[in-house]
Amino acid sequence: MTTITPPTADQAAVVPSRRLSVAPMMDWTDRHCRVFHRHISKHTWLYTEMVTTGALVYGDVERHLRFNEEEHPVALQLGGSDPADLATGARLGEKWGYDEINLNCGCPSERVQKGAFGACLMAEPQLVADCVKAMRDAVSIDVTVKHRIGIDDVQSYDFVRDFVGKVAEAGCTTFIVHARNAILKGLSPKENREIPPLKYEYAYQLKRDFPDFEIIINGGIKTEAEIDEHLKHLDGVMLGREAYHNPFMMANFDQRYYGDSGVPKTREQVLEAMIPYIQAQLAQYGALGLKLNSITRHMLGIMTGLPGARAFRQTLSDSKKLATGDAHLLLEAAARLRITA
Ligand SMILES: Cc1cc2nc3c(=O)[nH]c(=O)nc-3n(C[C@H](O)[C@H](O)[C@H](O)COP(=O)(O)O)c2cc1C
């Protein structure tokens, strides 16, 4: 059973917002990763991995949607293009307690006959508007859209401006802009996150053209200096790979971006806080195949930048030690760091 800790005075004073967020990332931002991130930053908005409507309409809803109370604020990202199925998915998301439903219009998957999702939807703004309308009619939580600035060889800013304008007609006012094109044929998803050039100016222009909308930027952002610069122009910054590989960079976020005067946890305190969580998860889901490594794999980057980070990662990747299932391995790994430092 999850115990809900009442918010401290510092926390309670903070207005929840998407000023900073961790991107939806398949296979990475699962519920264990999100709990870990939450121990580093209380306020950074978190996103699930993409869940397709097919998985919710035909699959195991609980497996896809269960999450831990302490993850709030947390958004469910849906992938799909059938308005009725997306409405069903959104309704389920709201019922399970998510704070936002986000539609994936940024993933560079090729269009398939049925079940199209991702960036190919940018070619069909009216369909996206219909999807958004169906979801907004179904739920009272925010419905947001994450998208690219173009697809394939579209270079003109007008394309993304018209996309946002059309989707906004369905009532969506929050747009998360991964500021590069998606190339639908010929590039792998990984290459699609690296090769098409970043054009932050397009996101800035969207904010100028739609000043009342919440425009959040994403793509290649790594440092607080970069975040600060983007926040001069935009409402929020979403971090993907950097937040995953160097999660402790988020330790200052509560103070710096949310005005929380509380003291952030140290790395060791974060590790210690994860131990009872891991123990409880293994007790509950161990028989279903959950392993210590299923949770600790997300934590390998917490020492990034410190001398001895490698020794920490090595200890936490030792298959014999992991097989014991003892979560105190986290502290053993941290102690190695001190010894080698
Ligand atoms: C492993 C991985 C999985 C991803 N899965 C998703 C996803 O499920 N939905 C989505 O909208 N974007 C997904 N993305 C893209 C990220 O959300 C983000 O837009 C992209 O990584 C650019 O941000 P970054 O440069 O800060 O990493 C994924 C990225 C990575 C690295």
mmCIF file of C-alpha atoms and ligand atoms in Angstrom:
data_model
loop_
_atom_site.group_PDB
_atom_site.id
_atom_site.type_symbol
_atom_site.label_atom_id
_atom_site.label_comp_id
_atom_site.label_asym_id
_atom_site.label_seq_id
_atom_site.Cartn_x
_atom_site.Cartn_y
_atom_site.Cartn_z
ATOM 1 C CA MET A 1 0.000 0.000 0.000
ATOM 2 C CA THR A 2 1.253 3.450 -0.813
ATOM 3 C CA THR A 3 1.362 5.967 2.013
ATOM 4 C CA ILE A 4 0.590 9.511 1.002
ATOM 5 C CA THR A 5 2.785 12.055 2.706
ATOM 6 C CA PRO A 6 1.004 15.369 3.275
ATOM 7 C CA PRO A 7 2.708 18.240 1.454
ATOM 8 C CA THR A 8 5.053 20.428 3.479
ATOM 9 C CA ALA A 9 4.344 24.156 3.682
ATOM 10 C CA ASP A 10 6.995 24.762 0.997
ATOM 11 C CA GLN A 11 5.433 22.248 -1.354
ATOM 12 C CA ALA A 12 1.894 23.430 -0.760
ATOM 13 C CA ALA A 13 2.829 26.979 -1.734
ATOM 14 C CA VAL A 14 4.018 25.888 -5.166
ATOM 15 C CA VAL A 15 1.510 26.107 -7.989
ATOM 16 C CA PRO A 16 1.787 22.928 -10.070
ATOM 17 C CA SER A 17 2.999 23.765 -13.551
ATOM 18 C CA ARG A 18 4.708 22.409 -16.631
ATOM 19 C CA ARG A 19 7.497 24.966 -16.312
ATOM 20 C CA LEU A 20 9.913 22.062 -16.213
ATOM 21 C CA SER A 21 9.077 18.551 -17.330
ATOM 22 C CA VAL A 22 10.643 15.210 -18.127
ATOM 23 C CA ALA A 23 9.732 13.953 -21.597
ATOM 24 C CA PRO A 24 7.787 10.808 -22.353
ATOM 25 C CA MET A 25 10.361 8.141 -23.251
ATOM 26 C CA MET A 26 9.465 4.576 -24.196
ATOM 27 C CA ASP A 27 11.135 1.967 -22.027
ATOM 28 C CA TRP A 28 12.682 4.714 -19.886
ATOM 29 C CA THR A 29 10.070 6.819 -18.101
ATOM 30 C CA ASP A 30 8.149 3.962 -16.542
ATOM 31 C CA ARG A 31 6.580 4.334 -13.111
ATOM 32 C CA HIS A 32 9.782 3.312 -11.325
ATOM 33 C CA CYS A 33 11.801 5.913 -13.177
ATOM 34 C CA ARG A 34 9.179 8.522 -12.371
ATOM 35 C CA VAL A 35 9.249 7.734 -8.643
ATOM 36 C CA PHE A 36 13.027 8.079 -8.739
ATOM 37 C CA HIS A 37 12.784 11.416 -10.547
ATOM 38 C CA ARG A 38 10.173 12.557 -8.066
ATOM 39 C CA HIS A 39 12.618 12.009 -5.207
ATOM 40 C CA ILE A 40 15.013 14.378 -6.972
ATOM 41 C CA SER A 41 12.438 17.046 -7.854
ATOM 42 C CA LYS A 42 9.055 17.373 -6.181
ATOM 43 C CA HIS A 43 7.576 19.677 -8.805
ATOM 44 C CA THR A 44 8.989 18.853 -12.226
ATOM 45 C CA TRP A 45 6.063 17.601 -14.311
ATOM 46 C CA LEU A 46 6.485 13.957 -15.361
ATOM 47 C CA TYR A 47 5.241 12.087 -18.419
ATOM 48 C CA THR A 48 4.583 8.398 -18.921
ATOM 49 C CA GLU A 49 5.933 6.425 -21.811
ATOM 50 C CA MET A 50 3.571 6.523 -24.769
ATOM 51 C CA VAL A 51 0.657 4.121 -24.324
ATOM 52 C CA THR A 52 -1.156 3.285 -27.557
ATOM 53 C CA THR A 53 -4.922 3.298 -27.626
ATOM 54 C CA GLY A 54 -4.740 -0.308 -28.849
ATOM 55 C CA ALA A 55 -2.976 -1.294 -25.636
ATOM 56 C CA LEU A 56 -5.773 0.270 -23.617
ATOM 57 C CA VAL A 57 -8.725 -0.816 -25.728
ATOM 58 C CA TYR A 58 -7.565 -4.429 -26.167
ATOM 59 C CA GLY A 59 -4.824 -4.891 -23.570
ATOM 60 C CA ASP A 60 -4.179 -5.019 -19.854
ATOM 61 C CA VAL A 61 -5.276 -1.560 -18.684
ATOM 62 C CA GLU A 62 -3.939 -1.928 -15.168
ATOM 63 C CA ARG A 63 -0.488 -2.938 -16.356
ATOM 64 C CA HIS A 64 -0.308 0.119 -18.605
ATOM 65 C CA LEU A 65 -1.876 2.706 -16.322
ATOM 66 C CA ARG A 66 -1.040 1.888 -12.725
ATOM 67 C CA PHE A 67 1.239 4.380 -11.089
ATOM 68 C CA ASN A 68 2.263 5.513 -7.625
ATOM 69 C CA GLU A 69 0.517 8.300 -5.785
ATOM 70 C CA GLU A 70 3.781 10.131 -5.163
ATOM 71 C CA GLU A 71 4.357 10.595 -8.918
ATOM 72 C CA HIS A 72 1.971 13.561 -9.184
ATOM 73 C CA PRO A 73 1.938 15.730 -11.167
ATOM 74 C CA VAL A 74 2.067 13.119 -13.896
ATOM 75 C CA ALA A 75 0.734 13.119 -17.454
ATOM 76 C CA LEU A 76 -0.349 10.139 -19.508
ATOM 77 C CA GLN A 77 0.863 10.227 -23.090
ATOM 78 C CA LEU A 78 -1.398 8.492 -25.581
ATOM 79 C CA GLY A 79 -0.566 7.314 -29.077
ATOM 80 C CA GLY A 80 -3.370 6.849 -31.563
ATOM 81 C CA SER A 81 -5.454 8.537 -34.223
ATOM 82 C CA ASP A 82 -8.967 7.251 -33.738
ATOM 83 C CA PRO A 83 -10.980 9.894 -31.892
ATOM 84 C CA ALA A 84 -13.284 7.384 -30.187
ATOM 85 C CA ASP A 85 -10.380 5.186 -29.032
ATOM 86 C CA LEU A 86 -8.460 8.223 -27.817
ATOM 87 C CA ALA A 87 -11.531 9.377 -25.908
ATOM 88 C CA THR A 88 -11.665 5.943 -24.262
ATOM 89 C CA GLY A 89 -7.963 6.144 -23.423
ATOM 90 C CA ALA A 90 -8.302 9.662 -22.041
ATOM 91 C CA ARG A 91 -11.278 8.651 -19.915
ATOM 92 C CA LEU A 92 -9.309 5.744 -18.492
ATOM 93 C CA GLY A 93 -6.364 8.051 -17.821
ATOM 94 C CA GLU A 94 -8.537 10.464 -15.904
ATOM 95 C CA LYS A 95 -10.155 7.629 -13.986
ATOM 96 C CA TRP A 96 -6.745 6.300 -12.968
ATOM 97 C CA GLY A 97 -5.837 9.736 -11.641
ATOM 98 C CA TYR A 98 -3.505 11.254 -14.222
ATOM 99 C CA ASP A 99 -3.187 15.038 -14.228
ATOM 100 C CA GLU A 100 -3.027 15.510 -18.011
ATOM 101 C CA ILE A 101 -3.571 13.605 -21.222
ATOM 102 C CA ASN A 102 -0.967 14.262 -23.901
ATOM 103 C CA LEU A 103 -1.316 13.231 -27.520
ATOM 104 C CA ASN A 104 1.818 12.078 -29.298
ATOM 105 C CA CYS A 105 2.199 13.859 -32.628
ATOM 106 C CA GLY A 106 5.980 13.738 -32.599
ATOM 107 C CA CYS A 107 7.070 10.149 -32.823
ATOM 108 C CA PRO A 108 8.516 9.468 -36.303
ATOM 109 C CA SER A 109 6.615 6.257 -36.983
ATOM 110 C CA GLU A 110 5.519 5.637 -40.538
ATOM 111 C CA ARG A 111 1.833 5.680 -41.213
ATOM 112 C CA VAL A 112 0.348 2.235 -41.012
ATOM 113 C CA GLN A 113 -3.097 1.338 -42.183
ATOM 114 C CA LYS A 114 -4.727 1.363 -38.798
ATOM 115 C CA GLY A 115 -3.324 2.577 -35.549
ATOM 116 C CA ALA A 116 -1.319 5.445 -37.011
ATOM 117 C CA PHE A 117 0.201 7.657 -34.380
ATOM 118 C CA GLY A 118 2.943 10.168 -33.927
ATOM 119 C CA ALA A 119 4.380 12.756 -36.264
ATOM 120 C CA CYS A 120 2.578 11.517 -39.393
ATOM 121 C CA LEU A 121 -0.529 13.051 -37.810
ATOM 122 C CA MET A 122 0.963 16.484 -38.367
ATOM 123 C CA ALA A 123 -0.035 16.059 -42.016
ATOM 124 C CA GLU A 124 -3.635 15.810 -40.874
ATOM 125 C CA PRO A 125 -4.315 18.725 -38.542
ATOM 126 C CA GLN A 126 -8.077 18.325 -38.859
ATOM 127 C CA LEU A 127 -7.844 14.717 -37.668
ATOM 128 C CA VAL A 128 -5.697 15.811 -34.726
ATOM 129 C CA ALA A 129 -8.274 18.495 -33.929
ATOM 130 C CA ASP A 130 -11.007 15.834 -34.023
ATOM 131 C CA CYS A 131 -8.942 13.626 -31.704
ATOM 132 C CA VAL A 132 -8.347 16.507 -29.297
ATOM 133 C CA LYS A 133 -12.015 17.421 -29.320
ATOM 134 C CA ALA A 134 -13.056 13.832 -28.588
ATOM 135 C CA MET A 135 -10.617 13.662 -25.689
ATOM 136 C CA ARG A 136 -11.589 17.065 -24.306
ATOM 137 C CA ASP A 137 -15.251 16.104 -24.444
ATOM 138 C CA ALA A 138 -14.416 12.942 -22.497
ATOM 139 C CA VAL A 139 -12.332 14.393 -19.648
ATOM 140 C CA SER A 140 -11.974 17.498 -17.536
ATOM 141 C CA ILE A 141 -8.188 17.341 -17.105
ATOM 142 C CA ASP A 142 -5.876 19.144 -19.572
ATOM 143 C CA VAL A 143 -5.466 17.664 -23.035
ATOM 144 C CA THR A 144 -2.146 18.679 -24.578
ATOM 145 C CA VAL A 145 -0.268 17.885 -27.783
ATOM 146 C CA LYS A 146 3.413 17.075 -28.281
ATOM 147 C CA HIS A 147 4.589 17.581 -31.831
ATOM 148 C CA ARG A 148 7.487 18.440 -34.121
ATOM 149 C CA ILE A 149 7.964 21.581 -36.219
ATOM 150 C CA GLY A 150 7.530 19.775 -39.522
ATOM 151 C CA ILE A 151 7.681 16.447 -41.285
ATOM 152 C CA ASP A 152 10.063 15.262 -43.991
ATOM 153 C CA ASP A 153 11.310 18.170 -46.115
ATOM 154 C CA VAL A 154 8.824 20.792 -44.938
ATOM 155 C CA GLN A 155 10.962 23.772 -43.964
ATOM 156 C CA SER A 156 8.423 26.535 -43.707
ATOM 157 C CA TYR A 157 7.338 27.878 -40.306
ATOM 158 C CA ASP A 158 3.781 28.241 -41.647
ATOM 159 C CA PHE A 159 3.308 24.473 -41.486
ATOM 160 C CA VAL A 160 3.646 24.268 -37.706
ATOM 161 C CA ARG A 161 1.798 27.559 -37.221
ATOM 162 C CA ASP A 162 -1.166 26.231 -39.215
ATOM 163 C CA PHE A 163 -1.025 22.912 -37.356
ATOM 164 C CA VAL A 164 -1.179 24.632 -33.979
ATOM 165 C CA GLY A 165 -3.884 27.008 -35.195
ATOM 166 C CA LYS A 166 -6.093 24.163 -36.403
ATOM 167 C CA VAL A 167 -5.612 21.998 -33.291
ATOM 168 C CA ALA A 168 -6.320 25.012 -31.109
ATOM 169 C CA GLU A 169 -9.749 25.279 -32.714
ATOM 170 C CA ALA A 170 -10.574 22.081 -30.803
ATOM 171 C CA GLY A 171 -9.660 23.822 -27.560
ATOM 172 C CA CYS A 172 -6.084 22.667 -26.983
ATOM 173 C CA THR A 173 -3.972 25.481 -25.559
ATOM 174 C CA THR A 174 -0.828 23.632 -24.489
ATOM 175 C CA PHE A 175 1.690 22.616 -27.144
ATOM 176 C CA ILE A 176 4.964 20.848 -26.484
ATOM 177 C CA VAL A 177 7.239 21.533 -29.410
ATOM 178 C CA HIS A 178 10.107 19.171 -30.160
ATOM 179 C CA ALA A 179 11.840 21.778 -32.253
ATOM 180 C CA ARG A 180 13.027 19.676 -35.180
ATOM 181 C CA ASN A 181 11.382 17.939 -38.131
ATOM 182 C CA ALA A 182 10.483 14.263 -38.090
ATOM 183 C CA ILE A 183 11.706 12.359 -41.115
ATOM 184 C CA LEU A 184 9.126 9.652 -41.643
ATOM 185 C CA LYS A 185 11.150 7.489 -44.050
ATOM 186 C CA GLY A 186 14.798 6.592 -43.931
ATOM 187 C CA LEU A 187 15.811 7.662 -40.434
ATOM 188 C CA SER A 188 15.572 5.511 -37.317
ATOM 189 C CA PRO A 189 13.798 6.980 -34.267
ATOM 190 C CA LYS A 190 17.217 7.587 -32.715
ATOM 191 C CA GLU A 191 18.511 9.398 -35.814
ATOM 192 C CA ASN A 192 15.276 11.377 -35.809
ATOM 193 C CA ARG A 193 16.263 12.767 -32.426
ATOM 194 C CA GLU A 194 19.710 13.793 -33.642
ATOM 195 C CA ILE A 195 19.915 14.562 -37.350
ATOM 196 C CA PRO A 196 17.122 17.005 -38.247
ATOM 197 C CA PRO A 197 18.373 20.434 -37.130
ATOM 198 C CA LEU A 198 16.903 22.106 -34.077
ATOM 199 C CA LYS A 199 15.055 25.346 -34.807
ATOM 200 C CA TYR A 200 14.172 26.854 -31.453
ATOM 201 C CA GLU A 201 13.182 30.056 -33.206
ATOM 202 C CA TYR A 202 10.078 28.291 -34.566
ATOM 203 C CA ALA A 203 8.868 27.616 -31.037
ATOM 204 C CA TYR A 204 9.579 31.221 -30.039
ATOM 205 C CA GLN A 205 7.608 32.411 -33.042
ATOM 206 C CA LEU A 206 4.678 30.185 -32.037
ATOM 207 C CA LYS A 207 4.632 31.909 -28.663
ATOM 208 C CA ARG A 208 4.638 35.293 -30.376
ATOM 209 C CA ASP A 209 1.834 34.243 -32.718
ATOM 210 C CA PHE A 210 -0.220 32.564 -29.970
ATOM 211 C CA PRO A 211 0.717 34.532 -26.846
ATOM 212 C CA ASP A 212 -2.159 33.123 -24.777
ATOM 213 C CA PHE A 213 -1.148 29.515 -25.324
ATOM 214 C CA GLU A 214 1.239 27.556 -23.164
ATOM 215 C CA ILE A 215 4.173 26.743 -25.418
ATOM 216 C CA ILE A 216 6.786 24.340 -24.109
ATOM 217 C CA ILE A 217 10.050 23.649 -25.838
ATOM 218 C CA ASN A 218 11.852 20.338 -26.156
ATOM 219 C CA GLY A 219 14.922 19.011 -27.937
ATOM 220 C CA GLY A 220 18.627 18.975 -27.130
ATOM 221 C CA ILE A 221 18.390 21.017 -23.929
ATOM 222 C CA LYS A 222 21.018 20.136 -21.355
ATOM 223 C CA THR A 223 21.953 22.920 -18.967
ATOM 224 C CA GLU A 224 20.347 25.363 -16.570
ATOM 225 C CA ALA A 225 21.760 28.207 -18.659
ATOM 226 C CA GLU A 226 19.931 26.872 -21.707
ATOM 227 C CA ILE A 227 16.735 26.401 -19.701
ATOM 228 C CA ASP A 228 16.960 29.967 -18.396
ATOM 229 C CA GLU A 229 17.354 31.301 -21.915
ATOM 230 C CA HIS A 230 14.328 29.379 -23.230
ATOM 231 C CA LEU A 231 12.208 30.483 -20.284
ATOM 232 C CA LYS A 232 12.740 34.085 -21.351
ATOM 233 C CA HIS A 233 10.692 33.289 -24.468
ATOM 234 C CA LEU A 234 8.457 30.386 -23.530
ATOM 235 C CA ASP A 235 6.315 28.901 -20.772
ATOM 236 C CA GLY A 236 8.179 25.704 -20.141
ATOM 237 C CA VAL A 237 11.077 23.425 -20.957
ATOM 238 C CA MET A 238 10.873 19.679 -21.398
ATOM 239 C CA LEU A 239 14.003 17.599 -20.955
ATOM 240 C CA GLY A 240 14.408 14.095 -22.309
ATOM 241 C CA ARG A 241 17.750 12.368 -22.559
ATOM 242 C CA GLU A 242 19.654 14.711 -20.280
ATOM 243 C CA ALA A 243 17.149 14.231 -17.459
ATOM 244 C CA TYR A 244 17.456 10.477 -17.884
ATOM 245 C CA HIS A 245 21.239 10.238 -18.139
ATOM 246 C CA ASN A 246 22.027 12.972 -15.638
ATOM 247 C CA PRO A 247 18.958 13.003 -13.380
ATOM 248 C CA PHE A 248 20.556 14.826 -10.485
ATOM 249 C CA MET A 249 20.653 17.945 -12.659
ATOM 250 C CA MET A 250 17.029 18.284 -11.546
ATOM 251 C CA ALA A 251 17.981 18.649 -7.880
ATOM 252 C CA ASN A 252 17.913 22.446 -8.090
ATOM 253 C CA PHE A 253 14.752 22.692 -10.138
ATOM 254 C CA ASP A 254 12.317 23.031 -7.224
ATOM 255 C CA GLN A 255 14.145 26.019 -5.820
ATOM 256 C CA ARG A 256 15.238 27.576 -9.072
ATOM 257 C CA TYR A 257 12.104 27.191 -11.174
ATOM 258 C CA TYR A 258 9.262 26.645 -8.700
ATOM 259 C CA GLY A 259 10.251 28.895 -5.815
ATOM 260 C CA ASP A 260 10.211 26.043 -3.303
ATOM 261 C CA SER A 261 12.408 27.055 -0.397
ATOM 262 C CA GLY A 262 12.843 23.463 0.808
ATOM 263 C CA VAL A 263 16.264 21.840 0.771
ATOM 264 C CA PRO A 264 16.715 19.272 -2.013
ATOM 265 C CA LYS A 265 17.696 15.725 -1.124
ATOM 266 C CA THR A 266 21.320 14.732 -1.538
ATOM 267 C CA ARG A 267 22.140 11.901 -3.907
ATOM 268 C CA GLU A 268 22.488 9.522 -0.969
ATOM 269 C CA GLN A 269 19.152 10.601 0.462
ATOM 270 C CA VAL A 270 17.542 9.916 -2.908
ATOM 271 C CA LEU A 271 19.070 6.437 -2.964
ATOM 272 C CA GLU A 272 17.958 5.788 0.617
ATOM 273 C CA ALA A 273 14.451 6.978 -0.172
ATOM 274 C CA MET A 274 14.243 4.503 -3.046
ATOM 275 C CA ILE A 275 15.062 1.466 -0.873
ATOM 276 C CA PRO A 276 11.660 1.043 0.829
ATOM 277 C CA TYR A 277 9.966 1.714 -2.509
ATOM 278 C CA ILE A 278 12.015 -0.993 -4.217
ATOM 279 C CA GLN A 279 11.406 -3.446 -1.391
ATOM 280 C CA ALA A 280 7.660 -2.877 -1.531
ATOM 281 C CA GLN A 281 7.584 -3.197 -5.328
ATOM 282 C CA LEU A 282 9.593 -6.417 -5.294
ATOM 283 C CA ALA A 283 7.333 -7.840 -2.580
ATOM 284 C CA GLN A 284 4.255 -6.995 -4.648
ATOM 285 C CA TYR A 285 5.412 -7.663 -8.199
ATOM 286 C CA GLY A 286 8.472 -9.931 -7.804
ATOM 287 C CA ALA A 287 6.350 -13.014 -8.483
ATOM 288 C CA LEU A 288 5.193 -11.335 -11.717
ATOM 289 C CA GLY A 289 8.764 -10.911 -12.907
ATOM 290 C CA LEU A 290 9.809 -7.543 -11.491
ATOM 291 C CA LYS A 291 13.539 -7.566 -10.769
ATOM 292 C CA LEU A 292 15.772 -5.260 -8.750
ATOM 293 C CA ASN A 293 17.402 -4.192 -11.995
ATOM 294 C CA SER A 294 14.029 -3.201 -13.492
ATOM 295 C CA ILE A 295 14.112 -0.288 -11.052
ATOM 296 C CA THR A 296 17.796 0.386 -10.425
ATOM 297 C CA ARG A 297 18.581 0.572 -14.175
ATOM 298 C CA HIS A 298 17.005 4.026 -14.191
ATOM 299 C CA MET A 299 19.327 5.174 -11.432
ATOM 300 C CA LEU A 300 22.694 4.491 -13.056
ATOM 301 C CA GLY A 301 23.162 8.141 -13.994
ATOM 302 C CA ILE A 302 22.626 9.714 -10.581
ATOM 303 C CA MET A 303 26.368 10.101 -9.977
ATOM 304 C CA THR A 304 27.097 11.517 -13.452
ATOM 305 C CA GLY A 305 29.902 14.037 -13.292
ATOM 306 C CA LEU A 306 31.320 12.827 -9.984
ATOM 307 C CA PRO A 307 34.654 11.054 -9.696
ATOM 308 C CA GLY A 308 33.868 7.384 -9.119
ATOM 309 C CA ALA A 309 30.594 7.497 -11.051
ATOM 310 C CA ARG A 310 31.874 4.569 -13.079
ATOM 311 C CA ALA A 311 32.464 2.426 -9.986
ATOM 312 C CA PHE A 312 28.923 3.245 -8.878
ATOM 313 C CA ARG A 313 27.511 2.145 -12.219
ATOM 314 C CA GLN A 314 29.645 -1.002 -12.264
ATOM 315 C CA THR A 315 28.420 -2.102 -8.848
ATOM 316 C CA LEU A 316 24.850 -1.410 -9.848
ATOM 317 C CA SER A 317 25.308 -3.408 -13.063
ATOM 318 C CA ASP A 318 26.829 -6.482 -11.394
ATOM 319 C CA SER A 319 24.443 -9.281 -12.334
ATOM 320 C CA LYS A 320 25.372 -11.467 -9.342
ATOM 321 C CA LYS A 321 24.706 -8.673 -6.892
ATOM 322 C CA LEU A 322 21.512 -7.681 -8.686
ATOM 323 C CA ALA A 323 20.300 -11.281 -8.527
ATOM 324 C CA THR A 324 20.219 -11.114 -4.705
ATOM 325 C CA GLY A 325 17.342 -8.641 -5.057
ATOM 326 C CA ASP A 326 18.648 -6.633 -2.089
ATOM 327 C CA ALA A 327 17.931 -2.936 -2.634
ATOM 328 C CA HIS A 328 20.749 -2.004 -0.244
ATOM 329 C CA LEU A 329 22.989 -2.563 -3.257
ATOM 330 C CA LEU A 330 22.319 1.123 -3.932
ATOM 331 C CA LEU A 331 24.170 2.087 -0.770
ATOM 332 C CA GLU A 332 26.960 -0.374 -1.454
ATOM 333 C CA ALA A 333 27.392 1.232 -4.883
ATOM 334 C CA ALA A 334 27.413 4.711 -3.337
ATOM 335 C CA ALA A 335 30.054 3.604 -0.826
ATOM 336 C CA ARG A 336 32.272 2.401 -3.699
ATOM 337 C CA LEU A 337 32.025 5.900 -5.075
ATOM 338 C CA ARG A 338 33.394 7.378 -1.867
ATOM 339 C CA ILE A 339 36.196 4.824 -1.719
ATOM 340 C CA THR A 340 37.322 5.427 -5.283
ATOM 341 C CA ALA A 341 36.823 9.185 -5.217
HETATM 342 C C1 LIG B 1 14.452 6.258 -25.453
HETATM 343 C C2 LIG B 1 13.496 7.323 -25.929
HETATM 344 C C3 LIG B 1 12.159 7.041 -26.043
HETATM 345 C C4 LIG B 1 11.247 8.023 -26.462
HETATM 346 N N1 LIG B 1 9.907 7.759 -26.457
HETATM 347 C C5 LIG B 1 9.016 8.747 -26.726
HETATM 348 C C6 LIG B 1 7.623 8.562 -26.545
HETATM 349 O O1 LIG B 1 7.166 7.502 -26.129
HETATM 350 N N2 LIG B 1 6.800 9.605 -26.842
HETATM 351 C C7 LIG B 1 7.272 10.813 -27.280
HETATM 352 O O2 LIG B 1 6.499 11.743 -27.530
HETATM 353 N N3 LIG B 1 8.588 11.013 -27.440
HETATM 354 C C8 LIG B 1 9.466 10.025 -27.142
HETATM 355 N N4 LIG B 1 10.805 10.279 -27.210
HETATM 356 C C9 LIG B 1 11.264 11.629 -27.596
HETATM 357 C C10 LIG B 1 11.430 12.501 -26.351
HETATM 358 O O3 LIG B 1 10.205 12.670 -25.687
HETATM 359 C C11 LIG B 1 12.004 13.872 -26.720
HETATM 360 O O4 LIG B 1 11.084 14.530 -27.552
HETATM 361 C C12 LIG B 1 13.332 13.766 -27.459
HETATM 362 O O5 LIG B 1 14.207 12.852 -26.819
HETATM 363 C C13 LIG B 1 14.009 15.135 -27.574
HETATM 364 O O6 LIG B 1 14.288 15.664 -26.307
HETATM 365 P P1 LIG B 1 15.782 15.593 -25.664
HETATM 366 O O7 LIG B 1 16.722 16.113 -26.710
HETATM 367 O O8 LIG B 1 15.711 16.446 -24.436
HETATM 368 O O9 LIG B 1 16.057 14.137 -25.374
HETATM 369 C C14 LIG B 1 11.717 9.306 -26.810
HETATM 370 C C15 LIG B 1 13.082 9.582 -26.682
HETATM 371 C C16 LIG B 1 13.970 8.620 -26.251
HETATM 372 C C17 LIG B 1 15.436 8.951 -26.093
#
